[in-house]
Amino acid sequence: MATEEKAQSHKPPRNVHSPQEWLRQNLFNTWYNVILSLLSIGFILFISKGILTWAFTEAKWSVIPANLQLILIGSYPRDQIWRIWTVIYLLSVLLGMSAGIWHGIVRRFAIILACVWLICAIIPFQLATRGLFLGIVVSIAISYLIASNKISWHRWIVIGWLLSFPMTMIVLRGFGENAVLTSNWGGLLLTLILAIVGICASFPLGVFLALCRQSKLPAIRWISTTYIETIRGVPLITILFMGSVLIPIFMPEMNIDQVVRMMIGITFFSAAYMAENVRGGLQAIPRGQTEAAHALGLNYPKTMLFIVLPQALRSVIPAIVGQFISLFKDTSLVSIIGLIDLLGVAKSITANREWLGLQAEVYLFAAVIYFVFSYSMSYVSTEVEASLGVGNT
Amino acid sequence: MDNKENTTNDPIIVCEDIHKWYDDFHVLKGITTSFQTGERAVICGPSGSGKSTFIRTINRLEEHQQGKIIVEGIELTNDLRNINLIRQEVGMVFQQFNLFPHLTNLQNITLGPIRVRKIAKKQAETEALALLDRMDIEDQANKYPTEISGGQQQRVAIARALAMEPKIMLFDEPTSALDPEMISEVLDVMRELAQSGMTMLVVTHEMGFAREVADRILFFDEGLIVEDAPPAEFFDNPKHERTKLFISQTLQH
Ligand SMILES: Nc1ncnc2c1ncn2[C@@H]1O[C@H](COP(=O)(O)OP(=O)(O)OP(=O)(O)O)[C@@H](O)[C@H]1O
Ligand SMILES: [Mg+2]
């Protein structure tokens, strides 16, 4: 009888709490928690009251819409903006198709992004602009439907993503008379380009350096270690200055674009940190994994590619994304070198006589933009981690 | 390949005077022996005697520093091509299973065939499912290794090794990490494999299995083969004192 009773499967007990109960259990359960809670609530009210009063009564927000284009794209020629739209449309189509093929997080990401564009379309910009925003949403949806469940296309989509990068650069810059020189790239556009290039280039370079640091050959190990430790011992800004000042002095014949030099500096800097993060993951992989792979006849590159790296990278996703986020924010240092990125634009607006004294509004807006992007990366990383959770111990 | 394969009298593994050191520590002190195609050899001996080290030199997970190892007519040297050729012919099963935790059981098995033998994914999956069926765990194909029991994991590991269609299988204490009730399910699979004619080198403390399945039992002590005899002779009439002591000790529990 007892066994019969046991065999019945019970649902786990659910802990359902009313809001009052939750408050009591979490904030007011002991006398010192009551004091702490009351103090914190008072502090939060005090701060937010100050900020909200300022934001709704004193702040002159008109500076933002008046300079929105400047903030977003800097001095990018206004008659060439179609280039940026083209890039956005191309990437949206790619994203829509990827969502159709892979579902999961990609689809969720596409939906969120489409919602953001939809909100943009509601904001009262010029009618043409709103139409273009709406067009993005539509093109994401259509490409999603077209590619839906066409699993066999996935190879083409991957190639598409790989090509999207040089394509973006070419479309944004263009050739001949109408070419938009990188010195005209600015604002959020420049920040994003620097960050994306930095992330896409420093990641593989970092993995490569981490593998080299574990190499059996002392020379390779030594070179990699020296590189990593040197870079980590130097602030990014000095590397950017070197890129900006020293390269033209030492290599005057090589006429490298200023923006490209910053990209290289950021990439080399970030790769060293990336390498250390990846190395942490590599060291956590038990030796039995490589041995089992070798025993199957997988050579070194295949063992790394199929066995070691997937496990190592998965375990250091939080650290890697943290590195991506700090890279994204560190791009703001190029404004010291004289590039007009998001922060540079903010600086130049507040220096404009027309908008004098509006630092708080402009910098707060810039901060919100940085935050939105950084937080999105952080959010995506948690999602990716969760979706890879199965089978990972 | 050449016609050596058909002549059963040619050994499939030849070891001549193998020496190995870990730094200054002399682990293998001159191992000379050979194994025939289809032979089932059990290797036993006290802990630290070099059993694992020895079978790991055969697929070069460990490098030997002196002597000669010839597998399937190919000598093991630093030549990476030879090493990878031999590793495809020699399957290995580890004490700790060493399954790949980020892949499903099925993917664990198909990885080698797809990436090394270069066969099509569909076919690799069909073969893998057949192997899982043979291991009696076909319903675990799409789970991850961490989601199944130790005995099942070890059978997936055996299937993974077999999927490369090896000519030789090495087992390094395949049941030592298992709970007692799971040992027999793994031994059953190994028994079946032995009947199918596979060349097997098995390091194990399972003396019942050794007596029943082995053609030969090799007893290792301090980096040397002390005794090398068929099971009947090994258990009933061992020559060396060390062996006698070991047998009386292991049969006690
Ligand atoms: N990587 C290594 N570095 C240094 N010494 C090692 C290494 N691997 C094994 N040894 C030593 O070599 C000796 C033989 O090890 P081996 O693993 O071959 O023994 P074994 O006979 O398999 O023992 P067990 O029954 O415990 O598995 C042991 O004394 C061990 O400490
Ligand atoms: Mg051992």
XYZ file of C-alpha atoms and ligand atoms in Angstrom, chain A residues 287, chain B residues 22-23 25 27 45-54 62 95 172-173 203 205, ligand 1:
52
model
C 42.533 16.435 -20.395
C 57.962 10.512 -16.725
C 60.779 12.953 -16.099
C 60.603 8.156 -13.187
C 57.481 3.710 -15.783
C 48.628 -5.727 -11.951
C 48.966 -3.499 -8.944
C 48.238 0.202 -9.037
C 51.053 2.247 -10.533
C 52.603 -0.698 -12.347
C 52.280 1.018 -15.728
C 49.233 -0.748 -17.228
C 47.515 2.436 -18.349
C 50.741 3.907 -19.590
C 51.392 0.785 -21.650
C 51.710 8.565 -24.436
C 37.831 4.650 -17.154
C 41.481 1.072 -19.627
C 39.586 -0.106 -16.554
C 43.093 -3.432 -18.412
C 40.464 -5.961 -12.186
N 51.448 12.182 -16.576
C 52.213 11.621 -15.614
N 53.249 12.282 -15.091
C 54.025 11.732 -14.136
N 53.845 10.515 -13.646
C 52.829 9.783 -14.118
C 51.958 10.295 -15.131
N 51.032 9.352 -15.408
C 51.305 8.303 -14.613
N 52.390 8.547 -13.846
C 52.996 7.614 -12.887
O 53.382 6.478 -13.594
C 53.102 5.298 -12.866
C 52.315 4.345 -13.700
O 51.059 4.911 -13.967
P 49.884 4.111 -14.676
O 48.739 5.039 -14.761
O 50.374 3.540 -15.934
O 49.606 2.974 -13.626
P 48.458 1.889 -13.664
O 49.139 0.564 -13.671
O 47.501 2.157 -14.739
O 47.800 2.096 -12.247
P 46.252 2.163 -11.842
O 45.814 0.772 -11.570
O 46.277 2.995 -10.597
O 45.526 2.812 -12.961
C 52.400 5.745 -11.603
O 53.336 5.697 -10.535
C 51.984 7.146 -11.869
O 52.080 7.912 -10.696
